[in-house]
Short mmCIF file of C-alpha atoms in Angstrom, two decimals:
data_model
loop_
_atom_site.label_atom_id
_atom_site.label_comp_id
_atom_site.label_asym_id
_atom_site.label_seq_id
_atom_site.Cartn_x
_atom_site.Cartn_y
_atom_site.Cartn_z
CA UNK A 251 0.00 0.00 0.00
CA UNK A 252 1.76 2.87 -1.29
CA UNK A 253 -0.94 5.46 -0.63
CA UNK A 254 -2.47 7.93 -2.70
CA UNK A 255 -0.20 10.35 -4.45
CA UNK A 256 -1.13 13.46 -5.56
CA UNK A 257 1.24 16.32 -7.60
CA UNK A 258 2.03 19.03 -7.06
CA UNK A 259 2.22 19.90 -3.68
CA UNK A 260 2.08 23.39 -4.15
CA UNK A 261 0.70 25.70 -6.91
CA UNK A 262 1.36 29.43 -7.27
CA UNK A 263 -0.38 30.85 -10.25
CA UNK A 264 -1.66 34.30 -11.80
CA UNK A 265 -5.83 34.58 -12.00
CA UNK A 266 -6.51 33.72 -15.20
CA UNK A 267 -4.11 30.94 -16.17
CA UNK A 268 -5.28 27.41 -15.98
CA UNK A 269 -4.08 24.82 -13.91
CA UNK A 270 -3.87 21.23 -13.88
CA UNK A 271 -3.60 18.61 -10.58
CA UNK A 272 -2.98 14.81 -10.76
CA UNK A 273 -3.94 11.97 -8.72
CA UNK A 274 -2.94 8.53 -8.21
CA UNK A 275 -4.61 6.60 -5.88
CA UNK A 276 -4.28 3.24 -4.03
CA UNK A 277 -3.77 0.65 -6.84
CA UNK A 278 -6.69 -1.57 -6.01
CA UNK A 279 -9.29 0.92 -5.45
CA UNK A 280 -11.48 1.63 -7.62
CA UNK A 281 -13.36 4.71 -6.23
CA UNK A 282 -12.16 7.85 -6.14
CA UNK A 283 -12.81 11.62 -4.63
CA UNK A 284 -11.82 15.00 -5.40
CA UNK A 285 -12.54 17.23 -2.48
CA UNK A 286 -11.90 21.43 -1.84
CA UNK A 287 -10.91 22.37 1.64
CA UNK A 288 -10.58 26.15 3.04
CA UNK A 289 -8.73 27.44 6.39
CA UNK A 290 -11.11 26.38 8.91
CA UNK A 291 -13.93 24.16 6.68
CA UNK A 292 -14.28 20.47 6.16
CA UNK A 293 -13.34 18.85 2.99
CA UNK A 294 -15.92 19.99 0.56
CA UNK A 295 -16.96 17.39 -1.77
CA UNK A 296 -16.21 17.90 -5.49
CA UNK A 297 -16.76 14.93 -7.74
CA UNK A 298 -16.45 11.03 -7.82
CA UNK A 299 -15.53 8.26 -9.98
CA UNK A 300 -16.36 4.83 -10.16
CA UNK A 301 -13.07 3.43 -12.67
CA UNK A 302 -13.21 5.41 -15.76
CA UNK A 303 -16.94 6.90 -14.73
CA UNK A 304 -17.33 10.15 -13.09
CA UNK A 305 -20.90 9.20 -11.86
CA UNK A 306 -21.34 13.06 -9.40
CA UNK A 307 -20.01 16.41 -9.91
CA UNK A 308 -21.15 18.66 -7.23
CA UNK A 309 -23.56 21.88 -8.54
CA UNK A 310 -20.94 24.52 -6.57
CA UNK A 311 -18.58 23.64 -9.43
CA UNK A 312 -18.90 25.81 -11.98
CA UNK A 313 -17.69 24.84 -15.96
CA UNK A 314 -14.64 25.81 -15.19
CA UNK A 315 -13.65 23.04 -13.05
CA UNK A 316 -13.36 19.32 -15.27
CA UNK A 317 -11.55 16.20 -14.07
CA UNK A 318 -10.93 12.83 -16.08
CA UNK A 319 -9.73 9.51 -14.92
CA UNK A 320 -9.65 7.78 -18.50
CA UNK A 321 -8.38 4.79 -17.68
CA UNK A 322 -9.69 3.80 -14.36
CA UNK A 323 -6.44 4.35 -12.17
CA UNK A 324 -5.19 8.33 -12.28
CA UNK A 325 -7.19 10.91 -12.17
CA UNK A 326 -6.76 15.03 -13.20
CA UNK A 327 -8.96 18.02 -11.79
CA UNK A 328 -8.11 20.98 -14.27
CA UNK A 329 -9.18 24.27 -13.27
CA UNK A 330 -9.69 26.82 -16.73
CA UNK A 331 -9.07 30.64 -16.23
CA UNK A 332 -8.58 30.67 -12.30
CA UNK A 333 -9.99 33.27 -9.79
CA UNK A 334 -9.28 34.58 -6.50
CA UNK A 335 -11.83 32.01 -4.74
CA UNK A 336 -10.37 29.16 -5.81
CA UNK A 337 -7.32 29.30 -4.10
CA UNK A 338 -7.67 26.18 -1.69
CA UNK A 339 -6.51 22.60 -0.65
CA UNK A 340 -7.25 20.11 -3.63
CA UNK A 341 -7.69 16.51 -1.57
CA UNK A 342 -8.25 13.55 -3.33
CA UNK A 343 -9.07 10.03 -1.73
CA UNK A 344 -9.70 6.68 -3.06
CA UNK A 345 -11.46 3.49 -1.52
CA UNK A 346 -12.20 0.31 -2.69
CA UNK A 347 -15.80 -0.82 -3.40
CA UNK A 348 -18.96 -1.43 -6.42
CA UNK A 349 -22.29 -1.03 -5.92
CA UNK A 350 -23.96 -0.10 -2.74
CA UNK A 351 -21.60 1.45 0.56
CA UNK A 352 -19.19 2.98 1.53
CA UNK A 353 -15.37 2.56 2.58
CA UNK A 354 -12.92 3.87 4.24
CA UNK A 355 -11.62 7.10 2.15
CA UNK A 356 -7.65 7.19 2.17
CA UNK A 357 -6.52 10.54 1.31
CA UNK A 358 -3.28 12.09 -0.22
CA UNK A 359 -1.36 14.92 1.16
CA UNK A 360 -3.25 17.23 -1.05
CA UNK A 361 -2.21 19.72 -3.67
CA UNK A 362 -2.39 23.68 -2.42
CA UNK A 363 -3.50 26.29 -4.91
CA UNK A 364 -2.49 30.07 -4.69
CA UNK A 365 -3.99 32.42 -6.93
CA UNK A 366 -1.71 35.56 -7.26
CA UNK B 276 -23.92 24.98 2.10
CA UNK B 277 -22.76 21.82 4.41
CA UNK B 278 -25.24 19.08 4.86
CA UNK B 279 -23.84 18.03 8.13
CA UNK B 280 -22.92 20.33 11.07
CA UNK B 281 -20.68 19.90 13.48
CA UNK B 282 -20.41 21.24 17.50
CA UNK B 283 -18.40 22.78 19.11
CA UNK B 284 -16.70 24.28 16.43
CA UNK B 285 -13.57 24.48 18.85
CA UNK B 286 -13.06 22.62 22.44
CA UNK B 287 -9.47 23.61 24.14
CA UNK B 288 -9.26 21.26 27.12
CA UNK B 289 -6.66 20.32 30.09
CA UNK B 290 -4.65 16.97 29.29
CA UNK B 291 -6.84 14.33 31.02
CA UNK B 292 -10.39 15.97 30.75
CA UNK B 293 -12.83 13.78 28.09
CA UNK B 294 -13.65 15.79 25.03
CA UNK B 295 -17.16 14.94 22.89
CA UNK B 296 -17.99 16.36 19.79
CA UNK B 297 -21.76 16.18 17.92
CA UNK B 298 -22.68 15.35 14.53
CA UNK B 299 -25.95 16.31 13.06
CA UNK B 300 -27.67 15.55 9.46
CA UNK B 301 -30.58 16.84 8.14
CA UNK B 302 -30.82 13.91 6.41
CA UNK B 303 -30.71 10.09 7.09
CA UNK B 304 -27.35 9.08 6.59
CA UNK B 305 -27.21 5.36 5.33
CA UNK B 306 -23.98 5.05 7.18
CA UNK B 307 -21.49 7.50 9.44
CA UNK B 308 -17.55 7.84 8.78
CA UNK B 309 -15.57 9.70 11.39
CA UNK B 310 -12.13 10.86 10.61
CA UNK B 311 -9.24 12.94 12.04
CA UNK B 312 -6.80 15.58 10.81
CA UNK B 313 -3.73 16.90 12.67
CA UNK B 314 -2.71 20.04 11.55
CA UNK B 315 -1.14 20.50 8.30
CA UNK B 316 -1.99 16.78 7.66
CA UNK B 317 -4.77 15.18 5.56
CA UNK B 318 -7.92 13.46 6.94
CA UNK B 319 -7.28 9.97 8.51
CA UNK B 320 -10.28 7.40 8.88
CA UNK B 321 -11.21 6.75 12.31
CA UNK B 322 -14.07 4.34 11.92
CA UNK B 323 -17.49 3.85 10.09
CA UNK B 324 -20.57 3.03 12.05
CA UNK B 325 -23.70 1.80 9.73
CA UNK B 326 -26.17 0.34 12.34
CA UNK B 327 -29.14 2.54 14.07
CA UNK B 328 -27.76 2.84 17.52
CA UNK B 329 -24.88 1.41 17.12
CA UNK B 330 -22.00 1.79 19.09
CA UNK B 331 -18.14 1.11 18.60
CA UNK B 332 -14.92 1.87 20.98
CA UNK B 333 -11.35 2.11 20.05
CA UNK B 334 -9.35 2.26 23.41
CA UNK B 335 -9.97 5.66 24.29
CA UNK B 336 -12.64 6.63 22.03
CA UNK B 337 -16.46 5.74 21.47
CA UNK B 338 -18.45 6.52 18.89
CA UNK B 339 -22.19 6.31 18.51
CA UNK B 340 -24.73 6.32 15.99
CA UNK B 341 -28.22 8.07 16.13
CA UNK B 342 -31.51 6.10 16.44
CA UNK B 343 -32.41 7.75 13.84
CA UNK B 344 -29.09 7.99 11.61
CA UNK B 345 -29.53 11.58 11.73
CA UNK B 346 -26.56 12.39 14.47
CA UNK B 347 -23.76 10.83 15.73
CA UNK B 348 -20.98 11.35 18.61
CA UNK B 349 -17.62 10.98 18.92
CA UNK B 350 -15.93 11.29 22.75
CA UNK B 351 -12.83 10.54 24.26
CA UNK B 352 -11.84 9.58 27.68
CA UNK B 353 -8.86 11.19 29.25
CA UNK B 354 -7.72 12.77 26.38
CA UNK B 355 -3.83 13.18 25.34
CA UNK B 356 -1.63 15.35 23.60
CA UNK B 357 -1.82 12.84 20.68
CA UNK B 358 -5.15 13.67 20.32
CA UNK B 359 -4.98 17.29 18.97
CA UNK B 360 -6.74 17.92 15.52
CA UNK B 361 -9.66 18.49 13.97
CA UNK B 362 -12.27 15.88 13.93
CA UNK B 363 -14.68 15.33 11.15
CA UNK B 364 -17.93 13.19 10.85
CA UNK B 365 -18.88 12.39 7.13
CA UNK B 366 -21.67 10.99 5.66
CA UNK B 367 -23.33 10.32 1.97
CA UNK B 368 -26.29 11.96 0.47
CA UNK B 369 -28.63 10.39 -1.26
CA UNK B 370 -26.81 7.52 -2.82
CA UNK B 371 -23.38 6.17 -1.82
CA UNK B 372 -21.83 8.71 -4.35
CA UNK B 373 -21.90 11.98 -2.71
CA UNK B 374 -20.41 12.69 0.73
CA UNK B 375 -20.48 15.18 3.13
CA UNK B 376 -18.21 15.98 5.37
CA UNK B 377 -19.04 18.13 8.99
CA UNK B 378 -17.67 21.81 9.85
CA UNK B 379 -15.39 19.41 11.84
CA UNK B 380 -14.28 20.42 15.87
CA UNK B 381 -11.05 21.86 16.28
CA UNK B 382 -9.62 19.96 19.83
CA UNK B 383 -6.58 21.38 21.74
CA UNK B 384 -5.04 19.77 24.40
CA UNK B 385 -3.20 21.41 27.04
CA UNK B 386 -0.47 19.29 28.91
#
C-alpha cells in the first residue's frame, strides 16, 4: 500500500491561467474523490468516480472546473481561467468498493492552490 | 452549504479531561464515517458506524450512531496530547456517491 499520491504539492499561479492537478490513488481501489478544503472548513466534496466513470459532480462547481480519470487508475482536476476564490486545498481520496456502501476514504497529502 | 454540522466548532481542554464532539444531518445518513486531521496533515479514517444505535470503541474513544441515523458522537476519555486535531464526521447523500463531510471540531489539548 503505497498510498495515494497526488502532484504538485504546491501551486502558485496568476488569475486567469489554468491549472492542472494529478492523482494517483491506491492501486486496487477503484473509487475515487476530489474534495476542496478552506482554512477552517471540512473537505468539501467535489466529484467522484467509479473506474473510468465520473458518476457526481457537485452543482458549486462551476464549468470551469473538469476532471478525467480515463483509464480507471489516475485521475486530473483541471481548473480553466482561475480566480481569487479558488485558491484552496485540492484533496483527493480513493477506496475500494462497487455497488452499494461505503469505505474507508484514504486521502493524499493534497495539492495547495495560490492564486496571485 | 454543508449538509452536516458539526459542535463545538472548537473545544481547548486540560490533558486528562474527556472531550465529545456532535454530529448532526438533516438527512438520514445510510452510514457515518468519522475521521481525524492533525494540523497541516490530511484526513485519517477513524471508523465507520452503519447500524441505528450502534456503538463502537477504540481504546480511548467511542463513537455512537443516532436512532435515527440523523446524528452521531464521537468522545474521548482522558484525552492526550496525541489527540490534537480536527475531527470530522462524514456521511453520503442520497446515494453512496456523494459525501459530506461536517464543519469538523477543532480539539486542543493542554499538557
Amino acid at each position: 500500500d503505497t498510498g495515494v499520491s497526488q502532484d504538485p504539492r504546491h501551486k502558485i499561479t496568476k488569475r486567469g491561467q489554468n491549472v492542472t492537478f494529478r492523482c494517483d490513488p491506491i492501486s486496487e481501489h477503484n473509487r475515487l474523490y476530489w474534495y476542496r478544503q478552506t482554512l477552517g472548513q471540512g473537505p468539501e466534496f467535489l466529484t467522484y468516480f467509479q473506474n473510468e466513470a465520473q458518476l457526481e459532480k457537485s452543482r458549486l462547481l462551476s464549468d470551469r472546473f473538469s476532471a478525467e480519470r480515463p483509464k480507471g487508475s489516475f485521475s486530473t482536476l483541471e481548473i480553466q481561467r482561475t480566480e481569487q476564490g479558488d485558491s484552496a486545498m485540492y484533496l483527493c481520496a480513493s477506496s475500494r468498493g462497487t455497488g452499494e456502501g461505503n469505505q474507508p476514504q484514504h486521502f493524499g497529502d493534497g495539492t495547495r492552490l495560490s492564486i496571485l | 452549504g454543508q449538509q452536516v454540522m458539526q459542535i463545538p466548532q472548537y473545544q481547548h481542554v486540560q490533558e486528562g479531561e474527556d472531550f465529545t464532539t456532535y454530529c448532526n444531518s438533516s438527512t438520514t445518513l445510510s452510514n457515518i464515517q468519522w475521521y481525524k486531521q492533525r494540523p497541516g496533515g490530511h484526513p485519517v479514517f477513524l471508523i465507520q458506524l452503519v447500524k441505528s444505535g450502534e456503538v463502537k470503541k477504540q481504546k480511548r474513544l467511542t463513537f455512537q450512531f443516532g436512532e435515527a441515523k440523523k446524528n452521531s458522537s464521537l468522545h474521548i476519555t482522558a484525552t492526550q496530547t496525541t489527540d490534537v486535531g480536527t475531527y470530522f464526521c462524514a456521511g453520503p447523500k442520497q446515494n453512496f456517491n456523494k459525501f459530506y463531510f461536517g464543519s469538523g471540531t477543532k480539539l486542543n489539548v493542554k499538557p
